[in-house]
Tab-separated table of N, CA and C in Angstrom:
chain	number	residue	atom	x	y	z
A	1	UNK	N	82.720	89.885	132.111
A	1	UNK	CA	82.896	90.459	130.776
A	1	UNK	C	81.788	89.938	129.866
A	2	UNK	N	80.968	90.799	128.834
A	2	UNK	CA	80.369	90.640	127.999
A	2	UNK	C	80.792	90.379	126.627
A	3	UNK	N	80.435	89.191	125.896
A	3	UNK	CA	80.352	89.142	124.616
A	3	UNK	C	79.385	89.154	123.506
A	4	UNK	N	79.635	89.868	122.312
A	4	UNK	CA	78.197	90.398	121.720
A	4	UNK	C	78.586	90.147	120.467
A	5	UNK	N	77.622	89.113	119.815
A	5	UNK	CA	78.010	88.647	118.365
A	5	UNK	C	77.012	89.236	117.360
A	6	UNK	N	76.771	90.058	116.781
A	6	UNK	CA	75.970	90.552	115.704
A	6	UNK	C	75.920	89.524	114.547
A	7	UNK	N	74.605	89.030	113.981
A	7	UNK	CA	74.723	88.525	112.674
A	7	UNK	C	73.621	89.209	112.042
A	8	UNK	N	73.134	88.514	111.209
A	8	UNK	CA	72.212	88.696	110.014
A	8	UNK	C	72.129	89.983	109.101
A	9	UNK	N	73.597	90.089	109.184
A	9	UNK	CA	73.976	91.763	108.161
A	9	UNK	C	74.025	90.375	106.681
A	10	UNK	N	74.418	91.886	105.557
A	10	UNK	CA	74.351	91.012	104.496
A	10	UNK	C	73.379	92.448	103.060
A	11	UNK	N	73.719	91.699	101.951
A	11	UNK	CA	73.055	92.731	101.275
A	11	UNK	C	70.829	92.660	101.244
A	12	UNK	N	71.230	93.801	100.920
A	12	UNK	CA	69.488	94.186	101.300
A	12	UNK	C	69.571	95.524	100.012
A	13	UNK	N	67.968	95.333	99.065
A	13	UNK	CA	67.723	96.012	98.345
A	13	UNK	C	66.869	97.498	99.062
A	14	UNK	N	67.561	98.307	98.359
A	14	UNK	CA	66.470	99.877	98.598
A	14	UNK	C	65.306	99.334	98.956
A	15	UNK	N	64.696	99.891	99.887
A	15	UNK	CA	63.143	99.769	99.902
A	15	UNK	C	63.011	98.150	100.982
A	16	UNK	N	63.854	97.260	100.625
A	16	UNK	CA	63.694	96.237	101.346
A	16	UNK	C	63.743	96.012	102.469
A	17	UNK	N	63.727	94.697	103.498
A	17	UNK	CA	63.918	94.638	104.649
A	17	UNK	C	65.085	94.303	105.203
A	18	UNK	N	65.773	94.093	106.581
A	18	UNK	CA	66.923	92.918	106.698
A	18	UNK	C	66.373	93.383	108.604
A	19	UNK	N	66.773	92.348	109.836
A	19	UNK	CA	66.855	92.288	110.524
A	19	UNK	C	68.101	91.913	110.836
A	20	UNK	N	69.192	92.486	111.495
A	20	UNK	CA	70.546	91.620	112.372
A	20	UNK	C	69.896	91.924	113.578
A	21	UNK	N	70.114	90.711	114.455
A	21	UNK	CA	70.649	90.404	115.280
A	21	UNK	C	72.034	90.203	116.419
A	22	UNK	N	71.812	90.628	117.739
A	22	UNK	CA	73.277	90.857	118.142
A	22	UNK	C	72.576	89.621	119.488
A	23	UNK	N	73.340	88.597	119.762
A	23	UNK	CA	73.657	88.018	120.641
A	23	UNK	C	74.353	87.723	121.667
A	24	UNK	N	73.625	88.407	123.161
A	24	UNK	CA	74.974	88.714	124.494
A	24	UNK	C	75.408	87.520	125.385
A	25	UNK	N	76.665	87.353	125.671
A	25	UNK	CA	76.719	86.410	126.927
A	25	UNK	C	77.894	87.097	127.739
A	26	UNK	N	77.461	86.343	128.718
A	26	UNK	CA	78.789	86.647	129.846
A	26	UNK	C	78.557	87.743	130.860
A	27	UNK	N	76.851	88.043	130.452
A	27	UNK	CA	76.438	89.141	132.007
A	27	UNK	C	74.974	89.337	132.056
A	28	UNK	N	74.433	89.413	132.621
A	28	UNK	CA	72.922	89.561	133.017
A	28	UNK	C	72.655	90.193	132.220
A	29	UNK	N	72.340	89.959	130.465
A	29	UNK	CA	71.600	90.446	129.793
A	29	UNK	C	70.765	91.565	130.306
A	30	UNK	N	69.646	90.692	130.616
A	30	UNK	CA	68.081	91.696	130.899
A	30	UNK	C	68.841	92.984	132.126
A	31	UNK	N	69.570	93.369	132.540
A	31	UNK	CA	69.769	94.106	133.156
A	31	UNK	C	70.445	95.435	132.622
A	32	UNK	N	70.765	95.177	131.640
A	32	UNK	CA	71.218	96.491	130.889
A	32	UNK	C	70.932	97.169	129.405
A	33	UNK	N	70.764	97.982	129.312
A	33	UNK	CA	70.015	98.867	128.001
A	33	UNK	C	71.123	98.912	127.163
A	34	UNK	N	70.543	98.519	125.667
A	34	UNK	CA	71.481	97.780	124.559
A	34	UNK	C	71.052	99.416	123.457
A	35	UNK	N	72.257	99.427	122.997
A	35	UNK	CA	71.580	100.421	121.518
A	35	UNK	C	72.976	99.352	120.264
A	36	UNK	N	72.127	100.323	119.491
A	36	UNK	CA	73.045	100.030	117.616
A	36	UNK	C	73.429	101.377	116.846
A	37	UNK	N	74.589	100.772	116.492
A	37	UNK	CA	75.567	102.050	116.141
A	37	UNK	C	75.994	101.704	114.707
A	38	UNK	N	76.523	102.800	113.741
A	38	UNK	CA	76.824	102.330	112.400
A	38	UNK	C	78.265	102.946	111.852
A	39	UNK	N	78.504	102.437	111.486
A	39	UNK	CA	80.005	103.391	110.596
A	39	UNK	C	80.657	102.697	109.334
A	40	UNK	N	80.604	103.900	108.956
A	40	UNK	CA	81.280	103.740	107.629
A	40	UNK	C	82.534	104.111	107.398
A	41	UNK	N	83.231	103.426	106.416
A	41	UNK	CA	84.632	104.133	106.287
A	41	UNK	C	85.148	105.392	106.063
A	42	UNK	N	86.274	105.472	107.234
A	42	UNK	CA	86.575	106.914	107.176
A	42	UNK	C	85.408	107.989	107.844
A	43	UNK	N	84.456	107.054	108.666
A	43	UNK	CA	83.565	108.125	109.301
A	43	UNK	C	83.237	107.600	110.434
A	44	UNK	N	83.015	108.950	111.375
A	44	UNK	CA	82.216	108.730	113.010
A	44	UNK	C	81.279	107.601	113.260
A	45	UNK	N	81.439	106.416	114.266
A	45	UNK	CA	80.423	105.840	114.417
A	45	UNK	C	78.976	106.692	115.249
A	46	UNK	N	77.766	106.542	114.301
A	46	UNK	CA	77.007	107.445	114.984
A	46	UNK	C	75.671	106.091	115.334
A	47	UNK	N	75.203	106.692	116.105
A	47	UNK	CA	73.665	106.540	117.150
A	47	UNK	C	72.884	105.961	116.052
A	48	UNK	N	72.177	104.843	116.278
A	48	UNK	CA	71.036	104.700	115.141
A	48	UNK	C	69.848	104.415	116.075
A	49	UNK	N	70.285	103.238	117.450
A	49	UNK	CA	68.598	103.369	118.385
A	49	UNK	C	69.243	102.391	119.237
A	50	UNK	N	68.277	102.879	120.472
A	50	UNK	CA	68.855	102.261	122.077
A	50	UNK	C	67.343	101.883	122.503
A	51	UNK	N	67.367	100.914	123.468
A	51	UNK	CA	66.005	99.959	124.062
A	51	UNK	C	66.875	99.882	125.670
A	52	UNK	N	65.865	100.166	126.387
A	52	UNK	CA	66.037	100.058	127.814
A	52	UNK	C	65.933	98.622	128.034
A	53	UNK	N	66.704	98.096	129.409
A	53	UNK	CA	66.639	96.746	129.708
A	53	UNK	C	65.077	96.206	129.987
A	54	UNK	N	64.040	96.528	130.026
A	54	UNK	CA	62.759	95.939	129.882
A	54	UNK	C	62.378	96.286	128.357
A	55	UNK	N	63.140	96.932	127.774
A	55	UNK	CA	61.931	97.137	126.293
A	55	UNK	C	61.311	98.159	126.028
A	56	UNK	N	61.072	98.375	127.376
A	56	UNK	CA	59.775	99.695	127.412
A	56	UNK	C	60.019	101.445	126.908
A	57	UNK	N	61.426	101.474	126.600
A	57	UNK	CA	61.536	102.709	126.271
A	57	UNK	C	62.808	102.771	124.950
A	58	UNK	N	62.839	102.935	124.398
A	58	UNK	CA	63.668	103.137	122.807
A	58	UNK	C	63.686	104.724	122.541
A	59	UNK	N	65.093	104.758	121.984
A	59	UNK	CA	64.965	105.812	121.400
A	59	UNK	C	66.303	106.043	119.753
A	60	UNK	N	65.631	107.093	118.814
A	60	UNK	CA	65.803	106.295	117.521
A	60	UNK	C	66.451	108.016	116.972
A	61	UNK	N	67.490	107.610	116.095
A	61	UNK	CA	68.341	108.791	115.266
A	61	UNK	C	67.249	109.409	114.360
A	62	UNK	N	67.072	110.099	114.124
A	62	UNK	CA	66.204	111.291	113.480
A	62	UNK	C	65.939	110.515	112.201
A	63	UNK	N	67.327	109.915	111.444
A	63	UNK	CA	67.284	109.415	109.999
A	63	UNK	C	66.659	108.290	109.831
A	64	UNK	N	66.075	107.734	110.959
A	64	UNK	CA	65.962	105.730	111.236
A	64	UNK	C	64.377	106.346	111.575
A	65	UNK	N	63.779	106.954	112.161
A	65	UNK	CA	62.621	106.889	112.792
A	65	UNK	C	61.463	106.741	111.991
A	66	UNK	N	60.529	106.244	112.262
A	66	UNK	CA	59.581	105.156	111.303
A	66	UNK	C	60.115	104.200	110.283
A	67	UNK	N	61.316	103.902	110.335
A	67	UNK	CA	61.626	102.905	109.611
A	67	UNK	C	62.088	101.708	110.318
A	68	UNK	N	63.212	102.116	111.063
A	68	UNK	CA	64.005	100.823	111.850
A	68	UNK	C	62.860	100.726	113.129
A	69	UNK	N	63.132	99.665	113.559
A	69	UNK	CA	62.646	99.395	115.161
A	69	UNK	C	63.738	98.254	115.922
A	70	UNK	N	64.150	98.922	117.397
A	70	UNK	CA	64.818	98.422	117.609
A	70	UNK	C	64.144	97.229	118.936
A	71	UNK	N	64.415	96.028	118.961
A	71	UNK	CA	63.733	95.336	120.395
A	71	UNK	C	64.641	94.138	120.798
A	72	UNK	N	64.017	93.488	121.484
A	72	UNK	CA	64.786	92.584	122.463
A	72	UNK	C	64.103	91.556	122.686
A	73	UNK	N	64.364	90.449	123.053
A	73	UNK	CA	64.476	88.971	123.841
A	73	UNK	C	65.226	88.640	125.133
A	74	UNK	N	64.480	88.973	126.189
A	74	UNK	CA	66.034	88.889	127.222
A	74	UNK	C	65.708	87.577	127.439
A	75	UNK	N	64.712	86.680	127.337
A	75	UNK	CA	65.292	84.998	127.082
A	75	UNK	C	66.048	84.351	126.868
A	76	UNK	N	66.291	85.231	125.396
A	76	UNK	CA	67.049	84.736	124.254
A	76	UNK	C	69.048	85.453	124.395
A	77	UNK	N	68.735	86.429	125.157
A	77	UNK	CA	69.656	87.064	125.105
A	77	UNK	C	70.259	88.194	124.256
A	78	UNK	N	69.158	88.303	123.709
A	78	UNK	CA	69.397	88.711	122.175
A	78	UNK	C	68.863	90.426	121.681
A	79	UNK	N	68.868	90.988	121.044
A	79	UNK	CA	68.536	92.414	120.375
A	79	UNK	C	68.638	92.887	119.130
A	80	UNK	N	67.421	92.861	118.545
A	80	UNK	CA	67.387	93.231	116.743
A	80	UNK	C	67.234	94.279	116.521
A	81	UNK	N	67.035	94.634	115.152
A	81	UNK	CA	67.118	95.742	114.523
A	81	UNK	C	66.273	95.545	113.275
A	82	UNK	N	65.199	95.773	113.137
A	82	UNK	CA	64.291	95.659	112.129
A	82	UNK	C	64.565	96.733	111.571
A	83	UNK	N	65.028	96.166	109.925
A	83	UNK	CA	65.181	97.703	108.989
A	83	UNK	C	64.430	97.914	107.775
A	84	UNK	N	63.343	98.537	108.046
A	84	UNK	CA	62.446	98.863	106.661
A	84	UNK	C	62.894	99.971	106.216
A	85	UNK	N	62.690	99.481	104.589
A	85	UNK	CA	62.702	100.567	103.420
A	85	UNK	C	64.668	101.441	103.816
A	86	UNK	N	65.311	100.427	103.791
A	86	UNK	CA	67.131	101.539	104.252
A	86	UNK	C	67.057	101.915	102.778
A	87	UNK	N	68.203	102.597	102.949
A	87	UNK	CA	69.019	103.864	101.740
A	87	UNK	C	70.159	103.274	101.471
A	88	UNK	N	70.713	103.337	100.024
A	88	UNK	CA	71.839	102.813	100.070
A	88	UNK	C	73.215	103.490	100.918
A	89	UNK	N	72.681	104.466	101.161
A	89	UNK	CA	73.827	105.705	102.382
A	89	UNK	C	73.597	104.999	103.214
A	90	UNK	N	73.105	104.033	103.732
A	90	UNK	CA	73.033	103.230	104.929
A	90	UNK	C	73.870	102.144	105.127
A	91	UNK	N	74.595	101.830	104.022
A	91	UNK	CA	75.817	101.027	103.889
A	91	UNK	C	76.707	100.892	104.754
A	92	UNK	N	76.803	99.968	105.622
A	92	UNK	CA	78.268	100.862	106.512
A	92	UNK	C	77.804	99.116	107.471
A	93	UNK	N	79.026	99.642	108.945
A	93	UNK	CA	79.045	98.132	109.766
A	93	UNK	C	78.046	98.548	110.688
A	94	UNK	N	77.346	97.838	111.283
A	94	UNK	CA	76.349	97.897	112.167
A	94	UNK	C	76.843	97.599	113.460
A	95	UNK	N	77.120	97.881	114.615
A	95	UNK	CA	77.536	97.443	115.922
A	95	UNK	C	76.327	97.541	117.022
A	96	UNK	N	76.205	96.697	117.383
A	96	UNK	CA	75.646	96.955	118.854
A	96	UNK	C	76.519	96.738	120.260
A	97	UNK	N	75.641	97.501	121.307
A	97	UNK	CA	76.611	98.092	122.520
A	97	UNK	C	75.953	97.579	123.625
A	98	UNK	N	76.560	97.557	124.678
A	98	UNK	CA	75.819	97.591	125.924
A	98	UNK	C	76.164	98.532	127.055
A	99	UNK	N	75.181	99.116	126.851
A	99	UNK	CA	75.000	100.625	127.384
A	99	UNK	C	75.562	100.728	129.226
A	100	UNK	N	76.533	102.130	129.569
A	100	UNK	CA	77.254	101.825	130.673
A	100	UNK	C	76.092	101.300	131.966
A	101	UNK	N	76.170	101.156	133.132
A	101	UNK	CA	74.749	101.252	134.415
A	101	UNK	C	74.462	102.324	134.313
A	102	UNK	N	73.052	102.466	134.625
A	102	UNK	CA	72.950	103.872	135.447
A	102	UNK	C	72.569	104.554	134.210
A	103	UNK	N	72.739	104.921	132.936
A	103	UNK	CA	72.989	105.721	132.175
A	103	UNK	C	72.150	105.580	131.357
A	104	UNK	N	71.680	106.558	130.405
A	104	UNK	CA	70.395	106.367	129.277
A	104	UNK	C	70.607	107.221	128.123
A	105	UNK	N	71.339	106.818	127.220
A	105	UNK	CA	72.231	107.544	126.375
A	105	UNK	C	72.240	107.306	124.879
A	106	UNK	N	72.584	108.051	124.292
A	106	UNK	CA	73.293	107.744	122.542
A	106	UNK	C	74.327	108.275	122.482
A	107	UNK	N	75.414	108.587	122.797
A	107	UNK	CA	76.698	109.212	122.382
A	107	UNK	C	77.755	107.822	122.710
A	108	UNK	N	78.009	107.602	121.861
A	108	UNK	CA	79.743	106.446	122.077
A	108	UNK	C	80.182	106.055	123.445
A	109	UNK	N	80.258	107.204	124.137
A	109	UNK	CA	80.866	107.214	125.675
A	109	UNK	C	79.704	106.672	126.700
A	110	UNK	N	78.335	106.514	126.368
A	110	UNK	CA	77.612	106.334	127.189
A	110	UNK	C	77.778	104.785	127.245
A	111	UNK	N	78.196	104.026	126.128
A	111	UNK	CA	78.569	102.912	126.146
A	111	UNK	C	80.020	101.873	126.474
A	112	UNK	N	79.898	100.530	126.985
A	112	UNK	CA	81.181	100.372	127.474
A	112	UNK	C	81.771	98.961	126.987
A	113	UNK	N	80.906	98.257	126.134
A	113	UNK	CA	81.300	96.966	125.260
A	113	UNK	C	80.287	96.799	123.881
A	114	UNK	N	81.481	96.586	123.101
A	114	UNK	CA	80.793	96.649	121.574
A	114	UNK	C	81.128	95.262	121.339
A	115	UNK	N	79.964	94.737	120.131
A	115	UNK	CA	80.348	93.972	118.894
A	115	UNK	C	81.037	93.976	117.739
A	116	UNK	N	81.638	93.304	117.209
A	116	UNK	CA	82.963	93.348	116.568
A	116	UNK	C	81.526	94.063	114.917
A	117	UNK	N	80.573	94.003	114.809
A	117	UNK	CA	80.171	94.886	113.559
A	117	UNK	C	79.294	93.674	112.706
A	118	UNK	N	78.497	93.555	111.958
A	118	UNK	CA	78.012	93.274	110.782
A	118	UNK	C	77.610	94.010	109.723
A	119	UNK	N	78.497	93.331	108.302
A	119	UNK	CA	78.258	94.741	107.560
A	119	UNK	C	76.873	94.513	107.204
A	120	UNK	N	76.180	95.848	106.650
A	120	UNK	CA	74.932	95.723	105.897
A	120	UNK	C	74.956	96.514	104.620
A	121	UNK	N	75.151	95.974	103.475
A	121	UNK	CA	74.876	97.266	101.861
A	121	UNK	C	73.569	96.549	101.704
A	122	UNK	N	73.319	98.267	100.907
A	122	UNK	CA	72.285	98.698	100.716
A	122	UNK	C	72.495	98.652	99.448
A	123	UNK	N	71.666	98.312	98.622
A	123	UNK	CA	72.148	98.233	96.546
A	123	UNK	C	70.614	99.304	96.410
A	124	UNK	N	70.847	99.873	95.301
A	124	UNK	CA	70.267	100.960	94.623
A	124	UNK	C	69.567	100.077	93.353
C-alpha cells in the first residue's frame, strides 16, 4: 500500500508562485506515473497534469499549460507542481495520485491511490 502526503499548499497571490509537493512511501515510487488533481466544493475533481515514472513525458489540462509544470524526484520520492501566475478560480484542494500499471491517463479512474489534498487560495 501507498502513502502520499501533499504539502506546501497555502495562500498564493494572483500572478504569484507556490510549489506543493506530494511525498510517496510504501511502493516503488520510480515505477509508477503520478498526476495532480483539484476540487473544489461542490465540484468534480478534475485533471490538472500527469508525469510518467521517468519524467520524460507529462501531460497538462488545457487551463494549466504554460503555467504549471509538473516533475519529480524519484530519490526523493517525491512530485511537485510548480504554479506560475494561478487565478483565483484556482482555489480549491490539490490531490495527487498514483496512476493505475500499465495505464497513461487523466480521468479519476485511471488512478488508484490519492492524497488526502492540500488546499491552495488564490487571493485577487
Amino acid at each position: 500500500q501507498v502513502q502520499l502526503v501533499e504539502s506546501g499548499g497555502g495562500l498564493v497571490q494572483a500572478g504569484g508562485s507556490l510549489r506543493p509537493s506530494c511525498a510517496a512511501s510504501g511502493r516503488t515510487f520510480s515505477s509508477y506515473a503520478m498526476g495532480w488533481f483539484r476540487q473544489a466544493p461542490g465540484k468534480e475533481r478534475e485533471f490538472v497534469a500527469a508525469i510518467s515514472w521517468s519524467g520524460g513525458s507529462t501531460n497538462y489540462a488545457d487551463s494549466v499549460k504554460g503555467r504549471f509544470t509538473i516533475s519529480r524526484d524519484n530519490a526523493k520520492n517525491t512530485v511537485y507542481l510548480q504554479m506560475n501566475s494561478p487565478k483565483p478560480e484556482e482555489t480549491e484542494v490539490y490531490h495527487c495520485a498514483v496512476m493505475s500499471p500499465g495505464l497513461w491517463g487523466w480521468d479519476n479512474k485511471d488512478y488508484d491511490c490519492w492524497g488526502q489534498g492540500t488546499q491552495i487560495t488564490v487571493s485577487s
